[in-house]
PDB file of C-alpha atoms in Angstrom:
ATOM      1  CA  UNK A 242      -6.705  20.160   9.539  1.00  0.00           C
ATOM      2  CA  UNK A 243      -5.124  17.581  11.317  1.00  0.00           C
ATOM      3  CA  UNK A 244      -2.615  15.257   9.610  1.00  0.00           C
ATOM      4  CA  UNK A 245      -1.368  12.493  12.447  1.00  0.00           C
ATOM      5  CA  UNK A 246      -2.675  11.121  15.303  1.00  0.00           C
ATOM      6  CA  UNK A 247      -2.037  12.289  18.918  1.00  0.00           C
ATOM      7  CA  UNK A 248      -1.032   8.988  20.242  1.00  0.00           C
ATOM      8  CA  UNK A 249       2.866   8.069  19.654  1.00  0.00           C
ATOM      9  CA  UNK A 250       2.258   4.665  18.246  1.00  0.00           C
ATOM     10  CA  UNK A 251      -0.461   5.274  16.190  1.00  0.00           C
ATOM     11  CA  UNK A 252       1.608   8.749  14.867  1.00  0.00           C
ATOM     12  CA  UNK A 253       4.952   6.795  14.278  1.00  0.00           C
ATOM     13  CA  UNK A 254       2.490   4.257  12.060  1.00  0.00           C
ATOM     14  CA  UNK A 255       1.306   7.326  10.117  1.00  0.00           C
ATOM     15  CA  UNK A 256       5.191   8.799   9.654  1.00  0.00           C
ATOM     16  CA  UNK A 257       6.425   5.326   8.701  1.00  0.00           C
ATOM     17  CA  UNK A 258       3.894   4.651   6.103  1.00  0.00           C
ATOM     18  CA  UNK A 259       4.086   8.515   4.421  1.00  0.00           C
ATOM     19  CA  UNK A 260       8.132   7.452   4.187  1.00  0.00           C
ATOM     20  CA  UNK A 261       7.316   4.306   3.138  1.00  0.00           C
ATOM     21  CA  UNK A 262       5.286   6.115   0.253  1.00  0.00           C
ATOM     22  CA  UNK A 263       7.943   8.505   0.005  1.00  0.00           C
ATOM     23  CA  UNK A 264      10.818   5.505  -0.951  1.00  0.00           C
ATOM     24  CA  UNK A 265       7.871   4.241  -3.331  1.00  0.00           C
ATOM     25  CA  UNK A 266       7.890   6.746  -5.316  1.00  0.00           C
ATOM     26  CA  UNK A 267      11.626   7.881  -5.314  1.00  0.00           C
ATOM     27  CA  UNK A 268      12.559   3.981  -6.290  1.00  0.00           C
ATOM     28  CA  UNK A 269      10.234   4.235  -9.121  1.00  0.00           C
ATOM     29  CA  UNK A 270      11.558   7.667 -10.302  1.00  0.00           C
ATOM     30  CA  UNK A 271      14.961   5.832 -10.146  1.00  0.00           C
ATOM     31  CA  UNK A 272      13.223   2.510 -12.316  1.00  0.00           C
ATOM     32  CA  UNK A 273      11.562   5.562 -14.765  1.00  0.00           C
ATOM     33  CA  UNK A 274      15.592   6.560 -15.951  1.00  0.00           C
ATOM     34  CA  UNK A 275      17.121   2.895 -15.896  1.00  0.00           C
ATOM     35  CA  UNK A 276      13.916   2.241 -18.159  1.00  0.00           C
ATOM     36  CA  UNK A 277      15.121   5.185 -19.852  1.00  0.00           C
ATOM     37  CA  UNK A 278      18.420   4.790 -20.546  1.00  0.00           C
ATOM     38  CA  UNK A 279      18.202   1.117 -21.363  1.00  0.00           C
ATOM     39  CA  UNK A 280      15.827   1.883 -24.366  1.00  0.00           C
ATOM     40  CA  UNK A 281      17.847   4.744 -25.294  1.00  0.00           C
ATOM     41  CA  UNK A 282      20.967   2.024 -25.751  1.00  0.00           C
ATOM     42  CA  UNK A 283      18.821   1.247 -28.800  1.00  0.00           C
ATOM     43  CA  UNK A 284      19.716   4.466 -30.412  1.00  0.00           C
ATOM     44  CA  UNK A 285      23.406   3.257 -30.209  1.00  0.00           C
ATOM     45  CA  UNK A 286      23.528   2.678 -34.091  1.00  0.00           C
ATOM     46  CA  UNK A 287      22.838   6.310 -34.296  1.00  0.00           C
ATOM     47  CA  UNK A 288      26.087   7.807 -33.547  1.00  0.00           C
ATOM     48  CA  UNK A 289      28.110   6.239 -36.219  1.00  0.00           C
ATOM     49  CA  UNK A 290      25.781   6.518 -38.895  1.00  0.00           C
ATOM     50  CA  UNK A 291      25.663  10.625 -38.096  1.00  0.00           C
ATOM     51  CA  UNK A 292      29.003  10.487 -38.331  1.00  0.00           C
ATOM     52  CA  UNK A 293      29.492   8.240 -41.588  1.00  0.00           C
ATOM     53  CA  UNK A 294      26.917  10.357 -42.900  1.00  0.00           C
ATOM     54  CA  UNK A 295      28.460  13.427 -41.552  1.00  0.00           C
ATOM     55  CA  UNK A 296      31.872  12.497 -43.080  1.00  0.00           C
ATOM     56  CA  UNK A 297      30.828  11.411 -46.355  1.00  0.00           C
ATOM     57  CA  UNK A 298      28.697  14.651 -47.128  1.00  0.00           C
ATOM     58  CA  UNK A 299      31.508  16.947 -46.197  1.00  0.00           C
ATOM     59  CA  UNK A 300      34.101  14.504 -48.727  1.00  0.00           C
ATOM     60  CA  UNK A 301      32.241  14.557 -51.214  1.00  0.00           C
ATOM     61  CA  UNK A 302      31.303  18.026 -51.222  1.00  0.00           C
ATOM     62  CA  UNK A 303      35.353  19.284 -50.759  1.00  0.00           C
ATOM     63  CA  UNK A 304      35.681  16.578 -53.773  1.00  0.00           C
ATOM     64  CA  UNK A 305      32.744  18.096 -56.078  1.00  0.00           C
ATOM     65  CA  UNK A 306      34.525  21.537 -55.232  1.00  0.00           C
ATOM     66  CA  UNK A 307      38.112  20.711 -56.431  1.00  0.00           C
ATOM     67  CA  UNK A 308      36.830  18.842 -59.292  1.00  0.00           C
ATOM     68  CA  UNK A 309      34.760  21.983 -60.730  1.00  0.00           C
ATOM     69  CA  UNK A 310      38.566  23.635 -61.045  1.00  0.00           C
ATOM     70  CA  UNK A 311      39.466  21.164 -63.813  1.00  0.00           C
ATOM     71  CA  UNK A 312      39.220  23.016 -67.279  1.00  0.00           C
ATOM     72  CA  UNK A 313      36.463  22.783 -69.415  1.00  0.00           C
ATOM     73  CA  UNK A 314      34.793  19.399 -67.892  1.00  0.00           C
ATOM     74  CA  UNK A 315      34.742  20.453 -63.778  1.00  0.00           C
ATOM     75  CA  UNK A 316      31.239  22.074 -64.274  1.00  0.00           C
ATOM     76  CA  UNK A 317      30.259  18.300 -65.822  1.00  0.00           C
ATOM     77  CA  UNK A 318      32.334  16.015 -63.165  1.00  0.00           C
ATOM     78  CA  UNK A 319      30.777  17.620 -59.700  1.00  0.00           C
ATOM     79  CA  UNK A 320      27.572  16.181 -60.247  1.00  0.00           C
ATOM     80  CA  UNK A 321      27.916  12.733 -59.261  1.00  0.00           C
ATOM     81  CA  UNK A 322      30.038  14.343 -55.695  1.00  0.00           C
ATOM     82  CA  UNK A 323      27.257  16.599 -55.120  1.00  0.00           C
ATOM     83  CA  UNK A 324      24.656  13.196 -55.297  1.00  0.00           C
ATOM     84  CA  UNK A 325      26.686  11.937 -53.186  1.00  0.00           C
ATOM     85  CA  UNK A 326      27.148  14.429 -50.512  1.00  0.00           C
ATOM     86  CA  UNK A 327      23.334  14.402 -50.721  1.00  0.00           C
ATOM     87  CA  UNK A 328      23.553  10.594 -49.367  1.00  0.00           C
ATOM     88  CA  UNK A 329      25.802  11.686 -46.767  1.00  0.00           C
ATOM     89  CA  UNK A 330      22.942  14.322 -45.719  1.00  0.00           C
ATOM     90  CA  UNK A 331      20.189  11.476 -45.957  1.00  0.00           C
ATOM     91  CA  UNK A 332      22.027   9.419 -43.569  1.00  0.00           C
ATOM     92  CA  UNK A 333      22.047  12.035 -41.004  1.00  0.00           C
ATOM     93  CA  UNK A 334      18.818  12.866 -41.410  1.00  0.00           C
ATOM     94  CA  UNK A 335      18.026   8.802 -40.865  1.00  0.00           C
ATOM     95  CA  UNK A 336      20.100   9.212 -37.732  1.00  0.00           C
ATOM     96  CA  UNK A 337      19.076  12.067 -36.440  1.00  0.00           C
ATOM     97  CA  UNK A 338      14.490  10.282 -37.199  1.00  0.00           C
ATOM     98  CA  UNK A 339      16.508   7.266 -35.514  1.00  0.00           C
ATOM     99  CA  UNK A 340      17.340   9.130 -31.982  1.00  0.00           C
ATOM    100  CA  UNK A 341      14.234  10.955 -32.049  1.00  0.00           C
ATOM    101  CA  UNK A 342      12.054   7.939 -32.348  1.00  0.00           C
ATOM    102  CA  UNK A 343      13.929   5.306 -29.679  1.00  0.00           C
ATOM    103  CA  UNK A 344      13.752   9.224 -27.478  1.00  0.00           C
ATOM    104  CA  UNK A 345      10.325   9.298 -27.426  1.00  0.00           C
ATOM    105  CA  UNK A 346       9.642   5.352 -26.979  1.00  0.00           C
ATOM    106  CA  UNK A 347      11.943   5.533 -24.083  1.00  0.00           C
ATOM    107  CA  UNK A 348      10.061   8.346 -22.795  1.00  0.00           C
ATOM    108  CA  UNK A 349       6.827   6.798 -23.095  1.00  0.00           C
ATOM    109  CA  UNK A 350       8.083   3.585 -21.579  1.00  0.00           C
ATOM    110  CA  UNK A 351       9.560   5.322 -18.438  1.00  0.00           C
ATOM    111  CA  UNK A 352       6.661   7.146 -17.872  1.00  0.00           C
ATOM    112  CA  UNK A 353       4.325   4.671 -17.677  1.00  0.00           C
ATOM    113  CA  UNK A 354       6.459   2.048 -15.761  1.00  0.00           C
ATOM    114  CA  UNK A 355       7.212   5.183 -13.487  1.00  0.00           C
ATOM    115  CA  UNK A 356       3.528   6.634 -13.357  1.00  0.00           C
ATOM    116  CA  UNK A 357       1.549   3.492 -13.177  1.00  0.00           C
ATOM    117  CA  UNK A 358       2.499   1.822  -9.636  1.00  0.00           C
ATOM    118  CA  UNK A 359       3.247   5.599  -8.615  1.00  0.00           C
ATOM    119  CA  UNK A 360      -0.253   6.174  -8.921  1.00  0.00           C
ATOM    120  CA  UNK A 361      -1.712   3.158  -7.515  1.00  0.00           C
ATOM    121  CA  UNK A 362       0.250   3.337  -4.295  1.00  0.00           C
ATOM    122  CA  UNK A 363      -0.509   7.289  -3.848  1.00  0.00           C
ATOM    123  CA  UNK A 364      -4.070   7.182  -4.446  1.00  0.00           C
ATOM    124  CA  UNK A 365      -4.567   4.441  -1.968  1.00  0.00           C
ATOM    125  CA  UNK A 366      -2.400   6.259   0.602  1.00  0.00           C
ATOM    126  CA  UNK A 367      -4.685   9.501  -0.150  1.00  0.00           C
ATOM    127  CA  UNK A 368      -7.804   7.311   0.480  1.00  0.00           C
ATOM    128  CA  UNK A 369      -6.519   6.249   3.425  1.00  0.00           C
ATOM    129  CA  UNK A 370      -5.300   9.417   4.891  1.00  0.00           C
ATOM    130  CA  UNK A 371      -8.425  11.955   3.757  1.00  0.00           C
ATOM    131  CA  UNK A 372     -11.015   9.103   4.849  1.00  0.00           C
ATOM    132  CA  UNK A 373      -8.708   9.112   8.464  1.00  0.00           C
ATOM    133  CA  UNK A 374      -8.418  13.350   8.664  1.00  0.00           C
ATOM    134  CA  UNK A 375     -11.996  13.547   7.932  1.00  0.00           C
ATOM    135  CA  UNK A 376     -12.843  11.326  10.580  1.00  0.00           C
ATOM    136  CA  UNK A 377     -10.451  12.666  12.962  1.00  0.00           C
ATOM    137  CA  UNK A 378     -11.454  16.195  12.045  1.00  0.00           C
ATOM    138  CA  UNK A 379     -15.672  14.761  13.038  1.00  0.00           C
ATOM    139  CA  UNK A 380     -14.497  13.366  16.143  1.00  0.00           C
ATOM    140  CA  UNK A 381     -12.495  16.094  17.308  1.00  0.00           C
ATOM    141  CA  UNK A 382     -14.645  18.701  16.846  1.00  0.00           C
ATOM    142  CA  UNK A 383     -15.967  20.457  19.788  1.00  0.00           C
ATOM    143  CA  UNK A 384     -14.260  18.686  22.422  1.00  0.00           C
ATOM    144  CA  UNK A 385     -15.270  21.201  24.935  1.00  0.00           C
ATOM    145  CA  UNK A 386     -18.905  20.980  24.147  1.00  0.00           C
ATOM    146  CA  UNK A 387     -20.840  18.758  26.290  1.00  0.00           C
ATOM    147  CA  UNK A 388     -23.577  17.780  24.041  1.00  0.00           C
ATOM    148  CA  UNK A 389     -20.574  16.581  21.280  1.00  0.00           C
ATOM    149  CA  UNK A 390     -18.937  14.834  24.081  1.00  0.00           C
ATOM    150  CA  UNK A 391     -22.440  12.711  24.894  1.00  0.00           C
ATOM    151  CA  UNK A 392     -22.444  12.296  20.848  1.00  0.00           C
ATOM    152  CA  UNK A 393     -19.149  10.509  20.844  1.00  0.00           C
ATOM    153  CA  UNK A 394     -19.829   8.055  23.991  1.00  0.00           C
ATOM    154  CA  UNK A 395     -22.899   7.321  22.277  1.00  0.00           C
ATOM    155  CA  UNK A 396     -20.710   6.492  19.210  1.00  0.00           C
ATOM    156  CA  UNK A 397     -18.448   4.640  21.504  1.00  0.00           C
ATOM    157  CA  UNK A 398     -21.756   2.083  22.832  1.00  0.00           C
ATOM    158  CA  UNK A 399     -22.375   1.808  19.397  1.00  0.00           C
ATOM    159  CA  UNK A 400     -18.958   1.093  18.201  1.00  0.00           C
ATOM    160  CA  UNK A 401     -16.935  -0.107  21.006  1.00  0.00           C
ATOM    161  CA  UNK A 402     -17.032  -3.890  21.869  1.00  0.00           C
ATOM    162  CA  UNK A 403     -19.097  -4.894  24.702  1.00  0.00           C
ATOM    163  CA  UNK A 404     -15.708  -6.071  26.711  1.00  0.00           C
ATOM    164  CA  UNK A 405     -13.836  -3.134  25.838  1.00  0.00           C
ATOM    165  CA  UNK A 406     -16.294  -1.128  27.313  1.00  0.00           C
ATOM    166  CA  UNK A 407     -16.827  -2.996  30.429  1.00  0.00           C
ATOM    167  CA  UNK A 408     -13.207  -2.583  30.876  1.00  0.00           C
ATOM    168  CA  UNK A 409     -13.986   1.123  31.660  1.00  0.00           C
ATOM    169  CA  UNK A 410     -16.776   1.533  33.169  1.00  0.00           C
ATOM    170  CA  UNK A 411     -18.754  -1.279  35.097  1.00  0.00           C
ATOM    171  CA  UNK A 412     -22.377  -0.284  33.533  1.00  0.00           C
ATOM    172  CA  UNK A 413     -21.138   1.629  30.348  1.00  0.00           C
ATOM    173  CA  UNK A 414     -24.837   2.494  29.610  1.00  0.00           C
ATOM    174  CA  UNK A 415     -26.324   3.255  32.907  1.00  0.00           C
ATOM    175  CA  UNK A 416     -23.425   6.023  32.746  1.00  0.00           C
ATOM    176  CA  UNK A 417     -23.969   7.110  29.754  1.00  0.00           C
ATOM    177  CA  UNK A 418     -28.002   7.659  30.636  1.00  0.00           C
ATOM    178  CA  UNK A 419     -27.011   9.500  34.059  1.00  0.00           C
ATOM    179  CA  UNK A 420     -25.241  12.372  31.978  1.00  0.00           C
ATOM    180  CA  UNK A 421     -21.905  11.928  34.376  1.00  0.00           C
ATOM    181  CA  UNK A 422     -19.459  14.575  32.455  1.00  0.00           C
ATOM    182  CA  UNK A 423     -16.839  11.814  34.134  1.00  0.00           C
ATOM    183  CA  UNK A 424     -17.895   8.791  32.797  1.00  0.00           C
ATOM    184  CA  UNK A 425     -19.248  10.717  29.453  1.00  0.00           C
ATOM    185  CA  UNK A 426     -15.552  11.828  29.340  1.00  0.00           C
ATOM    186  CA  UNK A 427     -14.420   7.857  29.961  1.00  0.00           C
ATOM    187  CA  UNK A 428     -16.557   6.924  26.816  1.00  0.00           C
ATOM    188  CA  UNK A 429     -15.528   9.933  24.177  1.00  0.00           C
ATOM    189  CA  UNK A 430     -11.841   8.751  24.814  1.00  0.00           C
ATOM    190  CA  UNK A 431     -12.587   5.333  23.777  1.00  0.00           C
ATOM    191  CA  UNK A 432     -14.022   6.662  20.572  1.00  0.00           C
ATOM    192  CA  UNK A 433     -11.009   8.970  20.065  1.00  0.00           C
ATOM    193  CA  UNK A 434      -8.452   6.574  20.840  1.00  0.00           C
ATOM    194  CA  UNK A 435      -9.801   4.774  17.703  1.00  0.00           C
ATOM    195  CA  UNK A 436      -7.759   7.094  15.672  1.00  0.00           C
ATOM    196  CA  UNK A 437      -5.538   8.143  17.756  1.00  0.00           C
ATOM    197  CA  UNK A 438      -6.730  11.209  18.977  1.00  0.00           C
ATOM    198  CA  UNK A 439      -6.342  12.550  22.424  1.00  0.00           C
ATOM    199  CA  UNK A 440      -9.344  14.386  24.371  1.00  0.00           C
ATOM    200  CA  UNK A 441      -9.038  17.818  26.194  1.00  0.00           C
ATOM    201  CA  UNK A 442      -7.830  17.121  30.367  1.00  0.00           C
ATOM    202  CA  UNK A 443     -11.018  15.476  32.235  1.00  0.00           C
ATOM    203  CA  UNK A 444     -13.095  17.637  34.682  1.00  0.00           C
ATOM    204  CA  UNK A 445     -12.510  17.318  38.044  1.00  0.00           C
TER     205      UNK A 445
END
């Protein structure tokens, strides 16, 4: 399968664009994590509450332990510390739904401002370069045969414009009736240069 062109120009066209594609997609990676980390900035508030939460669990809970070693009433007085160590755990929990939520909205985000003009720019660039390899791949086949050869100057009359042709060859389709391999040759390379292709040497 044949992925460029023979001719220079029409081959440095073909590089350029697949780097051009190539930068595309690597600036829109890049877009994807600033998208990313900007919508992660709102899981700022996060931190501190895991760590007010955090620190007020562990208090209270060192608290509700040295109160139960008071005589007779420590069993009685730990019960409001352990409550409260249980808001300390609530807040982290609240933290922790927090970082997971603004995690997966920022993952969401960036993938679809990453994905979307990703996708549009590659699938054009695939039309483009199958429909141009499977042409390429019809016109090149068979160079050597002469009846493919008359095929493509016949494609060439059809194709070609009138002054392009006469450029060539003075009577473009008296020569392509008298079967010269020549001037059959003359009229396949027109066709071929249309994509950039280059034909097998010319018979003497």
């Amino acid at each position: 399968m044949r992925w460029y062109a023979d001719a220079p120009a029409r081959r440095s066209r073909q590089v350029v664009a697949d780097l051009l594609v190539l930068g595309w997609v690597v600036a829109w990676v890049l877009v994807g994590r600033l998208v990313f980390d900007l919508v992660m900035t709102l899981a700022a508030p996060a931190v501190p509450l895991r760590a007010a939460g955090t620190g007020l669990e562990t208090r209270m809970e060192e608290v509700a332990g040295r109160v139960t070693e008071i005589p007779l009433v420590g069993d009685e007085l730990d019960t409001p510390f352990i409550g409260a160590a249980g808001v300390g755990t609530d807040l982290v929990s609240a933290a922790e739904r927090l970082e997971s939520g603004v995690r997966t909205v920022a993952w969401l985000v960036s993938v679809l401002s990453t994905v979307t003009p990703v996708l549009i720019v590659l699938l054009l660039w695939l039309v483009l370069r199958l429909s141009w390899v499977r042409r390429a791949r019809s016109l090149g086949r068979d160079l050597l045969d002469p009846r493919s050869q008359e095929l493509l100057a016949l494609r060439a009359l059809v194709h070609q414009r009138p002054r392009r042709l006469q450029e060539v060859l003075d009577d473009p389709v008296a020569a392509w009736r008298s079967g010269d391999p020549v001037a059959l040759r003359t009229l396949a390379d027109l066709e071929l240069a249309e994509v950039g292709l280059r034909g097998d040497p010319r018979p003497e």
